[in-house]
PDB file of C-alpha atoms and ligand atoms in Angstrom:
ATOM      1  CA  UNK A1494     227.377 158.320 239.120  1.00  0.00           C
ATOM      2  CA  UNK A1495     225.131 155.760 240.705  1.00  0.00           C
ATOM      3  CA  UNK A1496     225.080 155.152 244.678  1.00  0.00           C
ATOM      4  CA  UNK A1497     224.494 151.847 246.026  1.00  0.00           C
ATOM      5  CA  UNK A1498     221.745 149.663 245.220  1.00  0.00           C
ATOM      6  CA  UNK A1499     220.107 147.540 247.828  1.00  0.00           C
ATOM      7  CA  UNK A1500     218.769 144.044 246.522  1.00  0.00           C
ATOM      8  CA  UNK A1501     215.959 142.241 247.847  1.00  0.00           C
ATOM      9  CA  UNK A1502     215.322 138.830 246.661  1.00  0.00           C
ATOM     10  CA  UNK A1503     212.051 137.282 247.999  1.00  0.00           C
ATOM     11  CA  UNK A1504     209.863 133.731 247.483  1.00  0.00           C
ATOM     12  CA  UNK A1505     212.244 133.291 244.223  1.00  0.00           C
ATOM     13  CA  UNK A1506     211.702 130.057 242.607  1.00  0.00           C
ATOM     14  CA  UNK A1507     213.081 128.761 239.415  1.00  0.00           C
ATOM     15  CA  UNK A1508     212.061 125.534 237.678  1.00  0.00           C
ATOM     16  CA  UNK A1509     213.601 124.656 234.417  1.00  0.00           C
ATOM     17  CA  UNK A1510     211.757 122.320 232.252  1.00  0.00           C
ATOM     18  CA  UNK A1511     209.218 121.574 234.936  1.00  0.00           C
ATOM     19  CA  UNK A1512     211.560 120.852 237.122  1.00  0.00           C
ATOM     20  CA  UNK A1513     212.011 123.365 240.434  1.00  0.00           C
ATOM     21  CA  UNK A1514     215.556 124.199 241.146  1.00  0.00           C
ATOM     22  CA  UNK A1515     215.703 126.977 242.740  1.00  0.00           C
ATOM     23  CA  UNK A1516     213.204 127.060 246.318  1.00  0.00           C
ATOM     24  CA  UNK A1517     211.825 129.834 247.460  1.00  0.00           C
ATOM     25  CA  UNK A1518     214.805 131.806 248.306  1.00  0.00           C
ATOM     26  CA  UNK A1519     215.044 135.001 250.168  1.00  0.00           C
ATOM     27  CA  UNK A1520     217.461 137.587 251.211  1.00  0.00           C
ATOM     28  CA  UNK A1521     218.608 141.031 250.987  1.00  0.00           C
ATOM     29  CA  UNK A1522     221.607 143.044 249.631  1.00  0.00           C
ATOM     30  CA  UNK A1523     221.980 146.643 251.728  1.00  0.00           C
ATOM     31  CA  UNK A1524     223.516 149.623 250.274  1.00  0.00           C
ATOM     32  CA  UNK A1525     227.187 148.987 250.225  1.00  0.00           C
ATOM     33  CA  UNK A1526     226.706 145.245 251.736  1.00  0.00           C
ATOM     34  CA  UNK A1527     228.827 142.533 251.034  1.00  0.00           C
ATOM     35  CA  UNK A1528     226.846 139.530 251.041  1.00  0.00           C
ATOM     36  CA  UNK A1529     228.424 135.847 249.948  1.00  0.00           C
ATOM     37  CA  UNK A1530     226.525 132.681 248.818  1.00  0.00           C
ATOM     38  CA  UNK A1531     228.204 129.987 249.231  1.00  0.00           C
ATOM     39  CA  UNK A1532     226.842 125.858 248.104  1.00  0.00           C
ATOM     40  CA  UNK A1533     228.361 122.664 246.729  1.00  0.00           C
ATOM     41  CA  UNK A1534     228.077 122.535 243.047  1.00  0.00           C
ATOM     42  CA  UNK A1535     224.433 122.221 241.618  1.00  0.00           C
ATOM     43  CA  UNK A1536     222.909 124.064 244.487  1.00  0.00           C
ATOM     44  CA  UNK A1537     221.104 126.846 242.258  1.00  0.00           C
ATOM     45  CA  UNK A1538     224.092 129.643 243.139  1.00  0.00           C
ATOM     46  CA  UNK A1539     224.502 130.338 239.149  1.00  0.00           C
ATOM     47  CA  UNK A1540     220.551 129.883 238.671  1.00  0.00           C
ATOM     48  CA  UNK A1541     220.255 132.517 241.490  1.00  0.00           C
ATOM     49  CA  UNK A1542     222.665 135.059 240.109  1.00  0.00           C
ATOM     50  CA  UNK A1543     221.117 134.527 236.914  1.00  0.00           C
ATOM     51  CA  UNK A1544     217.459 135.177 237.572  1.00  0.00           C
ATOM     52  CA  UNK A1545     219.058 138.457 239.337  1.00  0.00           C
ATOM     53  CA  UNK A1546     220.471 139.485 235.921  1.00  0.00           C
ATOM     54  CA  UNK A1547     217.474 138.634 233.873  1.00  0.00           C
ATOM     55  CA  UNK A1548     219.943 136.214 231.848  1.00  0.00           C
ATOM     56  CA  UNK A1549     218.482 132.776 232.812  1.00  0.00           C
ATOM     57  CA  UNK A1550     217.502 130.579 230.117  1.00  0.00           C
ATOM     58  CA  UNK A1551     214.868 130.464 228.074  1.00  0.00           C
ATOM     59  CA  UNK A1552     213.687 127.333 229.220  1.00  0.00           C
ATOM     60  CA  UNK A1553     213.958 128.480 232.869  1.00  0.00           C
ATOM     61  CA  UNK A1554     210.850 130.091 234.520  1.00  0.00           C
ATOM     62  CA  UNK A1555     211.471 132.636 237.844  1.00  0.00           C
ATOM     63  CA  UNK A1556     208.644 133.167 240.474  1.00  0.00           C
ATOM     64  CA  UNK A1557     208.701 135.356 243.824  1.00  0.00           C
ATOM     65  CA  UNK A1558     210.236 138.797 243.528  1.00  0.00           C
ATOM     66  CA  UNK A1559     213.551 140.069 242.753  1.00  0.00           C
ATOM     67  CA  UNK A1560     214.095 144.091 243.655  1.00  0.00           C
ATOM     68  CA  UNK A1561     216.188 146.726 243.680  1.00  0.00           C
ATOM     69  CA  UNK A1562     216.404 149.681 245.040  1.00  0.00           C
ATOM     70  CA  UNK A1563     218.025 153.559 244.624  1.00  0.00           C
ATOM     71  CA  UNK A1564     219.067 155.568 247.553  1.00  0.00           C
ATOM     72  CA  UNK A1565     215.924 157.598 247.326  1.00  0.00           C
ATOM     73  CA  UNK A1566     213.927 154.445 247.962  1.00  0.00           C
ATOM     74  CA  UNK A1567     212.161 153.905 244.652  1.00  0.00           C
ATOM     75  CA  UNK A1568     212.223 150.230 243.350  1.00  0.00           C
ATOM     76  CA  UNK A1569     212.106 148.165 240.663  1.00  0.00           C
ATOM     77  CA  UNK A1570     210.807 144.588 239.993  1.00  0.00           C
ATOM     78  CA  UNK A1571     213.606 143.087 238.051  1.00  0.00           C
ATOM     79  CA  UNK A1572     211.533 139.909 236.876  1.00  0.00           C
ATOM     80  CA  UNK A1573     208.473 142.056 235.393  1.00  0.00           C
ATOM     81  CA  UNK A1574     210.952 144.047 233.336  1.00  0.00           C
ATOM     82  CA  UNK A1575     211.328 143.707 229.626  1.00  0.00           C
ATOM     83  CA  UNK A1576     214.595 142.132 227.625  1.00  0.00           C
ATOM     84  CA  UNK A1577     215.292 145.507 226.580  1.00  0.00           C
ATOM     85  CA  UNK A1578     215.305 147.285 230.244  1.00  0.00           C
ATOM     86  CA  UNK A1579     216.965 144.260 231.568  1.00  0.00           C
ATOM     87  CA  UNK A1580     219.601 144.974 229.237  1.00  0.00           C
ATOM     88  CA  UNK A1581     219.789 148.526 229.874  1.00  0.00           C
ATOM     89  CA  UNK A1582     220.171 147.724 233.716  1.00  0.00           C
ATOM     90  CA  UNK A1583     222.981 145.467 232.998  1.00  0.00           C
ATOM     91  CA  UNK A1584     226.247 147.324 233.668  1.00  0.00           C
ATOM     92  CA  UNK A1585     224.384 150.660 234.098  1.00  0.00           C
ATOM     93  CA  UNK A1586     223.050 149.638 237.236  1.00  0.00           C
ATOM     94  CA  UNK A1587     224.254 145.645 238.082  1.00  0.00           C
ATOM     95  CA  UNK A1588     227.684 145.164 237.357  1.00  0.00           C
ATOM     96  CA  UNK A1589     228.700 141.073 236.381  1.00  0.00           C
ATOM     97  CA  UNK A1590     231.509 139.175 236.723  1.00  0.00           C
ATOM     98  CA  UNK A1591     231.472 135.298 235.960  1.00  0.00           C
ATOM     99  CA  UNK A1592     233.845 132.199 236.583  1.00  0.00           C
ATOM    100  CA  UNK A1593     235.899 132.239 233.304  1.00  0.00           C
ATOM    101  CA  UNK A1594     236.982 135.996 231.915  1.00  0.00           C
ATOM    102  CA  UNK A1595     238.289 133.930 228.976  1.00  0.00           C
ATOM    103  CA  UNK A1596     234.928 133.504 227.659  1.00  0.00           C
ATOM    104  CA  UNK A1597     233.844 136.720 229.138  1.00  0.00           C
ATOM    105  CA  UNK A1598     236.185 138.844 226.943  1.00  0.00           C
ATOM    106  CA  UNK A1599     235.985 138.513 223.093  1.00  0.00           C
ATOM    107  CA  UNK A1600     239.306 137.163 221.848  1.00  0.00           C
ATOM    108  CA  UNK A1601     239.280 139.845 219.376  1.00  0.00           C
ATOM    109  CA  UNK A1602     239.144 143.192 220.758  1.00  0.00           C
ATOM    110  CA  UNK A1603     241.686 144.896 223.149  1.00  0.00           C
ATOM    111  CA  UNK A1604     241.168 144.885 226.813  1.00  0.00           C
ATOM    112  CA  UNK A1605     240.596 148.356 226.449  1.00  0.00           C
ATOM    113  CA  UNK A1606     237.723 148.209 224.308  1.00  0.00           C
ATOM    114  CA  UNK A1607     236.454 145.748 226.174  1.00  0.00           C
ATOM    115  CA  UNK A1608     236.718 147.358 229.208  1.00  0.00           C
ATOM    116  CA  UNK A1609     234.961 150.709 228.003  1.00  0.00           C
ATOM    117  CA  UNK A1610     232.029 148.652 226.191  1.00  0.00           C
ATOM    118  CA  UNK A1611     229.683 149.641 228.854  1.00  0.00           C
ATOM    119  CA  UNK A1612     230.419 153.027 228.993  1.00  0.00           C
ATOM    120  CA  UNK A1613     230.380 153.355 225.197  1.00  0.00           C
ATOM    121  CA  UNK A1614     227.023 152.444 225.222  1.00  0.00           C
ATOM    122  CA  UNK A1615     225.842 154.701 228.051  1.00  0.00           C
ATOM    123  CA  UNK A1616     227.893 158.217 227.061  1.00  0.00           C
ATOM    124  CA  UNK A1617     228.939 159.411 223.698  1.00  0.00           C
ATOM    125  CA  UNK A1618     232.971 159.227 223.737  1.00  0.00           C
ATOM    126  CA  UNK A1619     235.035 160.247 221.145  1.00  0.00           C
ATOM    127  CA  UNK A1620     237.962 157.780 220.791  1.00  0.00           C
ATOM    128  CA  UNK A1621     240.612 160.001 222.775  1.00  0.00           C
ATOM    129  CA  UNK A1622     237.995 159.744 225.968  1.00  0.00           C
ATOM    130  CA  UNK A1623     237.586 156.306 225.476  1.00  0.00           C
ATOM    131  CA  UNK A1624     241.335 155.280 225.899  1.00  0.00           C
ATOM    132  CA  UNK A1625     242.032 157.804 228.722  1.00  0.00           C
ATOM    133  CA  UNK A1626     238.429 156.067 230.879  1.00  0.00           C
ATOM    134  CA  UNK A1627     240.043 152.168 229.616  1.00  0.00           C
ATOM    135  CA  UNK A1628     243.683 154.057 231.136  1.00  0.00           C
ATOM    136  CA  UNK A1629     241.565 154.925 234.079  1.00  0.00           C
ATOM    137  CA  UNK A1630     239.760 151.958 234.920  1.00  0.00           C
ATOM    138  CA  UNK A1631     242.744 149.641 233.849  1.00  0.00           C
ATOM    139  CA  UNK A1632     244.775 151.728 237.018  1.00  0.00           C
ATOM    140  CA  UNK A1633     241.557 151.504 239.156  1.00  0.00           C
ATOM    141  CA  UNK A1634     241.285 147.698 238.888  1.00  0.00           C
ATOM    142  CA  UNK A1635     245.498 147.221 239.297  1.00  0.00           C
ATOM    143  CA  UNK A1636     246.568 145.962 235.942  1.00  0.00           C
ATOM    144  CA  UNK A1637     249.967 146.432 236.041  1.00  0.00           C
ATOM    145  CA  UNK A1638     251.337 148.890 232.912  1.00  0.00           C
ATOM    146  CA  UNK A1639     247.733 150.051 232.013  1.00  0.00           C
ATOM    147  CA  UNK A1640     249.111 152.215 229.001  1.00  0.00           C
ATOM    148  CA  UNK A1641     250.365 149.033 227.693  1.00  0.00           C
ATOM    149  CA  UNK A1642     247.226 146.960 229.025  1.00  0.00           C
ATOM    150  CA  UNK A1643     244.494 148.560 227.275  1.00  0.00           C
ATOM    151  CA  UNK A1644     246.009 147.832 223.759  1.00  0.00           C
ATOM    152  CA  UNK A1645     247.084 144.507 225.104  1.00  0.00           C
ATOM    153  CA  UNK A1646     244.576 141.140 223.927  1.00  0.00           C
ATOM    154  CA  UNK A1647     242.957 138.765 225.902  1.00  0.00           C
ATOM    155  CA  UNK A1648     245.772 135.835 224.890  1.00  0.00           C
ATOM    156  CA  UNK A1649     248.585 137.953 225.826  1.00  0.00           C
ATOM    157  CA  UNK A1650     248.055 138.600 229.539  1.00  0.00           C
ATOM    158  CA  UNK A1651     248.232 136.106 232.421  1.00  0.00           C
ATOM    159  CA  UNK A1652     244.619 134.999 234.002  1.00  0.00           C
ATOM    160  CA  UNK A1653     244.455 137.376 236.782  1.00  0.00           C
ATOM    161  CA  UNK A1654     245.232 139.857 234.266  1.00  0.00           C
ATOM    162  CA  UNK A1655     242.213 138.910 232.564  1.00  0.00           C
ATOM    163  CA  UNK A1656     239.699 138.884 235.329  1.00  0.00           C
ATOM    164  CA  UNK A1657     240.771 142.249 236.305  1.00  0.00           C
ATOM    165  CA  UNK A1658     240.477 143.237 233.082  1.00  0.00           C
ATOM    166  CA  UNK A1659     236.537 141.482 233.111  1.00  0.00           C
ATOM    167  CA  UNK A1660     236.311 143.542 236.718  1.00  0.00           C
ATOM    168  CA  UNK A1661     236.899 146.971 234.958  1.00  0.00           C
ATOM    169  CA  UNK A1662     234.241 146.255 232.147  1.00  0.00           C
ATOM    170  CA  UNK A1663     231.488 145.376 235.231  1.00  0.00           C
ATOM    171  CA  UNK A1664     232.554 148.676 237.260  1.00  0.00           C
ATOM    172  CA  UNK A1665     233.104 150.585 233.593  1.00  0.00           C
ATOM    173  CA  UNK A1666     229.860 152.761 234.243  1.00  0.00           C
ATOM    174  CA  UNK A1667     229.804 152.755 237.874  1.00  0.00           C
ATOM    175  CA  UNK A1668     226.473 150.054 238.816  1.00  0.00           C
ATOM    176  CA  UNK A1669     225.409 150.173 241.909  1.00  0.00           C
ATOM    177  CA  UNK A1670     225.474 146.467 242.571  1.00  0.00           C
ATOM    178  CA  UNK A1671     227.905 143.734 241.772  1.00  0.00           C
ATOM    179  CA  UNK A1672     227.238 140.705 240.897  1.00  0.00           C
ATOM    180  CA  UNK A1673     229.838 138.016 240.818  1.00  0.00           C
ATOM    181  CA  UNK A1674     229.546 134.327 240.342  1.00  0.00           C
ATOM    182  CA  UNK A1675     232.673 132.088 241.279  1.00  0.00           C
ATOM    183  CA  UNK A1676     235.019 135.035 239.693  1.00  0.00           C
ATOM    184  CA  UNK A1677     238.383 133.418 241.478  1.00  0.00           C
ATOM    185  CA  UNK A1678     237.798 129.728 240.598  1.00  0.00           C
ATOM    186  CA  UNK A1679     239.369 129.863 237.397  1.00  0.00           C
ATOM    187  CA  UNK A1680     242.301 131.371 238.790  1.00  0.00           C
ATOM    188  CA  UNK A1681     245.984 129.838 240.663  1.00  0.00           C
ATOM    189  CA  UNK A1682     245.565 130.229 244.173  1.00  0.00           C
ATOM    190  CA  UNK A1683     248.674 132.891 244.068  1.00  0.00           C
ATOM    191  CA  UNK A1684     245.654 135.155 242.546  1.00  0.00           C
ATOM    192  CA  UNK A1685     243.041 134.846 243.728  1.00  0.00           C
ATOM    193  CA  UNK A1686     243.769 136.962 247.104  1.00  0.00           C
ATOM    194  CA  UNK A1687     244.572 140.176 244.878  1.00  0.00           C
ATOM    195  CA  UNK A1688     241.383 139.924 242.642  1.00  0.00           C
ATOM    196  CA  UNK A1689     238.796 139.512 246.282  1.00  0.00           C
ATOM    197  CA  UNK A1690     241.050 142.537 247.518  1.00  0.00           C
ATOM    198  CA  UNK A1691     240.073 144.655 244.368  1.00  0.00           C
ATOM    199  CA  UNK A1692     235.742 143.552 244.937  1.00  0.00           C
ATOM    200  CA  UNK A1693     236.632 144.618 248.542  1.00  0.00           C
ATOM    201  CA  UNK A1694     238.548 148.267 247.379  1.00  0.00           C
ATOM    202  CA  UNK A1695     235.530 148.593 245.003  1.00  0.00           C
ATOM    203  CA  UNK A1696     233.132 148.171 247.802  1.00  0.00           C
ATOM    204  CA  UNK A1697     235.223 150.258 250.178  1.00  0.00           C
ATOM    205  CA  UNK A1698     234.755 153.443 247.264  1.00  0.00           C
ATOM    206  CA  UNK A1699     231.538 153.669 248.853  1.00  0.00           C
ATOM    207  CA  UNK A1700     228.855 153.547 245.543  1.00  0.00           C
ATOM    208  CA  UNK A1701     228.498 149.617 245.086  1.00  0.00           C
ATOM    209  CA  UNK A1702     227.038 146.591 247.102  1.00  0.00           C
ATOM    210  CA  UNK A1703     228.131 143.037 246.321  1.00  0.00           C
ATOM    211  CA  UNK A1704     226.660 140.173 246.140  1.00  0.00           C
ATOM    212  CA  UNK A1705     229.724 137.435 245.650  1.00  0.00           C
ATOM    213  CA  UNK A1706     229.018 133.577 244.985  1.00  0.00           C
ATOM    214  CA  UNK A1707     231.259 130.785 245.221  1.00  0.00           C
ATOM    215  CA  UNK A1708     231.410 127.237 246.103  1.00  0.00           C
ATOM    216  CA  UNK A1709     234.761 128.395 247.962  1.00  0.00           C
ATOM    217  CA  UNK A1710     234.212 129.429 251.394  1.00  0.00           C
ATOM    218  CA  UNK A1711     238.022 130.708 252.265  1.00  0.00           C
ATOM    219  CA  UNK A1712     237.649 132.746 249.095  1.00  0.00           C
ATOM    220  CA  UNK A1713     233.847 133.954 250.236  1.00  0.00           C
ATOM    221  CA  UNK A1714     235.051 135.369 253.649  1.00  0.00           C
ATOM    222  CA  UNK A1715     237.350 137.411 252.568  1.00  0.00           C
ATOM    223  CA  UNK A1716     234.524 139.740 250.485  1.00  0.00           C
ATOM    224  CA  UNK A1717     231.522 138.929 252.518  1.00  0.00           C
ATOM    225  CA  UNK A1718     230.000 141.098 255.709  1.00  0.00           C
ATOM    226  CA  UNK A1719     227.201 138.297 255.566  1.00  0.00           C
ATOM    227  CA  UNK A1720     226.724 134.890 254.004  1.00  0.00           C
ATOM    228  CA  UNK A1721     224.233 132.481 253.073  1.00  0.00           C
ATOM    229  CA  UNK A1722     224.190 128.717 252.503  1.00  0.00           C
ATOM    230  CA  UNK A1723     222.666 126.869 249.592  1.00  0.00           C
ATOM    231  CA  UNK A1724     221.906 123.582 249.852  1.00  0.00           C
ATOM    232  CA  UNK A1725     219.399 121.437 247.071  1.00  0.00           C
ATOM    233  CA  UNK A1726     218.133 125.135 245.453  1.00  0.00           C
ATOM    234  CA  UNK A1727     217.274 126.195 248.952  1.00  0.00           C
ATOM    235  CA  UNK A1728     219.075 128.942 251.660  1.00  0.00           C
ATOM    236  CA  UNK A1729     219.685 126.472 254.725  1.00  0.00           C
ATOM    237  CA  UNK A1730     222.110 128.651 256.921  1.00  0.00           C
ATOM    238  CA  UNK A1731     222.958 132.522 257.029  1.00  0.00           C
ATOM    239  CA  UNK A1732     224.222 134.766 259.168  1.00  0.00           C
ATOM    240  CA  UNK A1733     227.589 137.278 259.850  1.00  0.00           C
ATOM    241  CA  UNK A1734     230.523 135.746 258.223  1.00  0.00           C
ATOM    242  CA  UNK A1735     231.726 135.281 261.654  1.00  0.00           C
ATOM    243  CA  UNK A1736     229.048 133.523 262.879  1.00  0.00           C
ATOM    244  CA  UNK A1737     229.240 131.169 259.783  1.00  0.00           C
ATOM    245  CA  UNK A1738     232.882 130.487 260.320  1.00  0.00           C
ATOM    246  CA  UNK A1739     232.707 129.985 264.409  1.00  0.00           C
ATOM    247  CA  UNK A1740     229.070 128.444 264.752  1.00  0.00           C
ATOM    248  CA  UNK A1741     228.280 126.816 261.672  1.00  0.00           C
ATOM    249  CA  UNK A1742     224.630 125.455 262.270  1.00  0.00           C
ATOM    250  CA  UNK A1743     224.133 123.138 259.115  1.00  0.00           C
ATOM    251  CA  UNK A1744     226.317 119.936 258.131  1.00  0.00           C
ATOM    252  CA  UNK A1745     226.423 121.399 254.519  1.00  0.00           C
ATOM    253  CA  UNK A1746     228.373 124.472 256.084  1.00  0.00           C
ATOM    254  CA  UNK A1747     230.489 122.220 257.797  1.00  0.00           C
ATOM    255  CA  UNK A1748     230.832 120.273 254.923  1.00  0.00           C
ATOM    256  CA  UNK A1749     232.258 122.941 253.070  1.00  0.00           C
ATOM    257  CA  UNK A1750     234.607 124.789 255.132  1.00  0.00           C
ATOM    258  CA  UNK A1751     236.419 121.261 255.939  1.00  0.00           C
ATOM    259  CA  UNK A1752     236.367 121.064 252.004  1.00  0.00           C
ATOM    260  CA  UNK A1753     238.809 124.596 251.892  1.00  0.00           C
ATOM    261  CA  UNK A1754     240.185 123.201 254.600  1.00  0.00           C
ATOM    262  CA  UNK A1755     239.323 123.968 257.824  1.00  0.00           C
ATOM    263  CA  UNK A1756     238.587 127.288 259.212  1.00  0.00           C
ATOM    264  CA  UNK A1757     239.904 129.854 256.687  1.00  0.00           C
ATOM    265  CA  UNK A1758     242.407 132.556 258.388  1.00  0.00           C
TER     266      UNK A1758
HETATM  267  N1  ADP B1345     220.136 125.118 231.495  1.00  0.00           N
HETATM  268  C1  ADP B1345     219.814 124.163 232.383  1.00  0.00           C
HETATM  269  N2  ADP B1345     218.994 123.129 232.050  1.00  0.00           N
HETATM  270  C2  ADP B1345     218.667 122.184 232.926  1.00  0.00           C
HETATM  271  N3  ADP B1345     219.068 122.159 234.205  1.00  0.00           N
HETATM  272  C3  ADP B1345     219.893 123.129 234.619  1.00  0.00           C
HETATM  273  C4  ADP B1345     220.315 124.200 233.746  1.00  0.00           C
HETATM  274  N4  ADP B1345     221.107 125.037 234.441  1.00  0.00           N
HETATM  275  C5  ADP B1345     221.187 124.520 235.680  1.00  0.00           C
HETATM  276  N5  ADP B1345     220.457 123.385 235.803  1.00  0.00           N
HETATM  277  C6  ADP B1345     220.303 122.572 237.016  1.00  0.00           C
HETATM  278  O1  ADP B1345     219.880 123.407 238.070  1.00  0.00           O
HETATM  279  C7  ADP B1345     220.571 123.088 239.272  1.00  0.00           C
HETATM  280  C8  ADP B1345     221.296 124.310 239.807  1.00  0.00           C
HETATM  281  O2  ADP B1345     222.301 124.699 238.885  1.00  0.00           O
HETATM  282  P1  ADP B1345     223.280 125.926 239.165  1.00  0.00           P
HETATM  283  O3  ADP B1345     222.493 127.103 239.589  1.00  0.00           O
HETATM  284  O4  ADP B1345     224.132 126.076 237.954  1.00  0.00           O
HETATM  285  O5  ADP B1345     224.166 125.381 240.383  1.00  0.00           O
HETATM  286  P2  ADP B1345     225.507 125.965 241.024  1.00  0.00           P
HETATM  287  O6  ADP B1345     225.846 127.258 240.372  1.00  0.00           O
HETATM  288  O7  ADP B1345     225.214 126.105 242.482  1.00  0.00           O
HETATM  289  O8  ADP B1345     226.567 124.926 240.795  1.00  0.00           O
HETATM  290  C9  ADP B1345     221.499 121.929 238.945  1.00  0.00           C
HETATM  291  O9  ADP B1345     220.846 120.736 239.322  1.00  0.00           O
HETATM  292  C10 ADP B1345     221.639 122.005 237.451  1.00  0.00           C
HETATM  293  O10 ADP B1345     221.856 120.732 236.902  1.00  0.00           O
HETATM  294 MG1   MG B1346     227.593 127.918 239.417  1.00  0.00          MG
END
């Protein structure tokens, strides 16, 4: 099983096109850290996450340094690695979750199948072992009935359904850091509380940091020890969650948490 991760993100800057996007951002992720990003929309947040992942687009480019890092302090340079180890880090190591689990699960295959994708690829499982670790992870992430679940399709189960579903494949071989880009803004508000609970019961497990993004700060406090700002592809505010709420520094901070609202509880 793998232990926490620690992320360090340093001088990253991403230019698409010849364009620069993404400014010279820094920050770090420590083992079994819950760190939000929060920005308005077009602030680099996805960009970000995606440069992390090695999944930006071809026509993006990715300077600075992007790291992680095992418990016994050896670590890699994510943006010097290969397609292939890239991939191999992908749910081995970083676990993703994005916006819309409709388009992250196939509409074809069962929730279980999908679920144990990861861990099909990592560990030879006959079928039998495969449906008991979908059973598993189907109870670990809440979906209600999991016997039933795991045969159950993508169509025929209710949103939040689906994104815990999406959750399970991202945790399926136990990565050390999670990655998760807006994963309750495609969801009713009735929701969304349950899913951030389940990031927050994965955390509290005790092998996985989090890194959690969303343009949504009442939804970022509730999974975040720490967040940062984005403003214009640049961080221009971070600090505890606390201190974020209480003393926001930067009119883009106060900008947003009048936009959920006020103050979140
Ligand atoms: N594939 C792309 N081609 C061109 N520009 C892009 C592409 N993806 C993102 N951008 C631009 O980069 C900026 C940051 O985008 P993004 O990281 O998606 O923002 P956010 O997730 O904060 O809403 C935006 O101005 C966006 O228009
Ligand atoms: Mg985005």
């Amino acid at each position: 099983m793998t232990q926490s991760l620690t992320l360090r993100v340093q001088n990253l800057s991403i230019s698409i096109a010849g364009t620069d996007v993404v400014h010279d951002v820094s920050f770090e992720v420590a083992a079994g850290e819950r760190v939000g990003i929060i920005g308005g929309s077009g602030s680099g947040k996805t960009l970000t996450a995606l440069a992390i992942a090695g999944l930006l687009p071809d026509e993006a480019t990715a300077t600075g340094s992007v790291q992680i890092g095992q418990p016994d302090g050896t670590t890699t340079e994510l943006l010097s690695l290969s397609e292939r180890e890239l991939a191999k880090l992908r749910g081995d190591q970083i676990g993703m979750v994005f916006q819309e689990p409709k388009t992250a699960l196939s509409p074809f295959q069962t929730l279980g199948t999908q679920m144990t994708d990861a861990l099909a690829l990592h560990y030879r499982l006959s079928r039998s072992e495969r449906q008991a670790a979908a059973v598993r992870l189907a109870t670990q992430v809440s979906l209600k009935d999991p016997a039933r679940m795991v045969n159950a399709y993508p169509h025929e189960v209710s949103g939040g359904q689906r994104q815990r579903a999406a959750i399970a494949a991202a945790i399926s071989a136990s990565p050390g850091l999670l990655l998760a880009d807006e994963p309750t803004t495609a969801l009713d508000v009735s929701v969304q509380r349950g899913v951030l609970d389940l990031f927050n019961t994965i955390v509290d497990r005790g092998d996985c940091s989090l890194l959690c993004i969303s343009h949504d700060i009442a939804a970022i406090q509730l999974v975040s020890d720490r967040i940062l700002v984005f403003d214009a592809g640049r961080v221009v505010e971070s600090g505890s969650t606390l201190e974020i709420l209480e003393r926001p520094a930067h009119a883009i901070t106060r900008a947003l948490i009048a936009a959920a609202g006020g103050a979140p509880a």
